[in-house]
XYZ file of C-alpha atoms in Angstrom:
139
model
C -3.971 2.200 -6.525
C -1.212 3.629 -8.632
C 1.872 4.947 -6.851
C 1.570 8.297 -8.610
C -1.928 8.730 -7.171
C -0.741 8.285 -3.591
C 1.619 11.240 -3.639
C 4.987 11.407 -1.915
C 5.568 8.754 0.724
C 5.376 10.060 4.248
C 7.087 8.735 7.335
C 4.210 7.308 9.391
C 4.233 4.152 11.452
C 0.443 3.718 11.457
C -0.819 2.511 8.070
C -4.338 3.590 9.007
C -3.188 7.244 9.004
C -2.156 6.786 5.385
C -5.435 4.991 4.624
C -7.362 7.916 6.148
C -5.435 10.359 3.933
C -6.080 8.213 0.848
C -9.776 7.976 1.742
C -10.019 11.756 2.158
C -8.087 12.357 -1.070
C -10.346 9.986 -3.031
C -13.482 11.557 -1.582
C -12.253 15.059 -2.430
C -11.953 13.977 -6.093
C -15.221 12.039 -6.222
C -17.795 13.196 -8.778
C -20.253 10.318 -8.272
C -23.288 10.114 -5.991
C -22.241 8.594 -2.630
C -23.822 5.157 -3.197
C -22.280 4.826 -6.654
C -18.877 5.966 -5.359
C -19.074 3.309 -2.645
C -19.849 0.565 -5.153
C -17.071 1.687 -7.501
C -14.597 1.672 -4.637
C -15.561 -1.932 -3.871
C -15.211 -2.872 -7.553
C -11.692 -1.422 -7.548
C -10.708 -4.512 -5.533
C -11.552 -6.768 -8.475
C -9.392 -4.658 -10.742
C -6.453 -4.921 -8.342
C -6.870 -8.696 -7.937
C -6.834 -8.966 -11.725
C -3.500 -7.137 -11.728
C -2.136 -9.741 -9.290
C -3.217 -12.478 -11.688
C -1.616 -10.652 -14.613
C 1.638 -10.275 -12.686
C 1.698 -13.974 -11.693
C 1.091 -15.003 -15.298
C 3.831 -12.611 -16.367
C 6.264 -13.798 -13.686
C 5.779 -17.428 -14.662
C 5.879 -16.730 -18.407
C 2.583 -18.553 -18.915
C 1.558 -16.449 -21.907
C 3.679 -17.827 -24.786
C 2.996 -14.748 -26.880
C 4.386 -12.385 -24.222
C 6.867 -14.537 -22.304
C 8.137 -13.400 -18.906
C 6.882 -9.851 -18.423
C 6.852 -9.476 -14.624
C 8.982 -10.347 -11.612
C 7.930 -11.766 -8.244
C 8.640 -8.291 -6.862
C 5.901 -7.056 -9.218
C 3.557 -9.671 -7.741
C 4.413 -8.458 -4.241
C 3.637 -4.887 -5.261
C 0.302 -5.885 -6.767
C -0.606 -7.818 -3.612
C 0.187 -4.694 -1.587
C -2.106 -2.704 -3.884
C -4.905 -5.201 -3.116
C -4.324 -4.776 0.620
C -4.274 -0.975 0.436
C -7.365 -0.915 -1.770
C -9.194 -3.223 0.653
C -8.169 -1.038 3.592
C -9.480 2.070 1.836
C -12.711 0.244 0.929
C -13.153 -0.813 4.564
C -12.441 2.774 5.681
C -15.134 3.909 3.256
C -17.626 1.717 5.112
C -16.554 2.704 8.619
C -14.290 5.263 10.273
C -13.359 2.460 12.728
C -11.735 0.355 9.996
C -8.636 -0.440 12.063
C -10.718 -1.727 14.966
C -12.955 -3.739 12.625
C -9.955 -5.355 10.913
C -8.190 -6.124 14.214
C -11.324 -7.774 15.635
C -11.861 -9.787 12.453
C -8.237 -10.890 12.317
C -8.449 -11.973 15.957
C -11.550 -14.081 15.191
C -9.894 -15.676 12.166
C -6.802 -16.465 14.240
C -8.897 -17.993 17.026
C -10.907 -20.022 14.531
C -7.791 -21.413 12.870
C -6.266 -22.264 16.256
C -9.372 -24.289 17.128
C -9.136 -26.318 13.917
C -5.562 -27.316 14.665
C -2.588 -27.404 12.351
C -2.598 -31.172 11.786
C -6.271 -31.759 10.998
C -6.538 -32.907 7.396
C -8.007 -35.703 5.331
C -4.860 -35.948 3.218
C -2.348 -38.491 4.547
C 0.829 -36.763 5.717
C 2.939 -38.594 3.111
C 0.908 -36.994 0.296
C 0.533 -33.467 1.757
C 2.132 -30.587 -0.093
C 3.168 -27.278 1.377
C 0.762 -24.444 0.580
C 3.771 -22.379 -0.476
C 6.523 -23.941 -2.580
C 9.694 -24.563 -0.596
C 11.918 -22.618 -2.998
C 12.182 -18.843 -3.063
C 10.379 -17.209 -6.017
C 12.135 -13.873 -5.789
C 14.379 -12.871 -8.643
C 18.086 -12.936 -7.845
């Protein structure tokens, strides 16, 4: 979702109000049959995830032809675009998107609590943090 498509930022505490406005705005500009519009909205997620990958490659300078083209702030922004796009896609499937997400998040949290934080087949001496210890943000 491009920033220029979202319009001026508004001062709302509930992100689902913004998601509802985005959903309504997208639907008001839709020219596709409903089923096709739904599928295209789901496919938009893949596009946004690809932009995250592009930003990570650019932030790490992994493309020798292009060098460092992005910052870690760019990666953060792209990740936010994925979240917003997923929220709008979920809202497209149900008007109760906030309730659905909250219930799912609760189940995921309960499931992870049952597994336990120390359960692993990797000996503790060889375990690596899932997130590098140093800060990736540009100074």
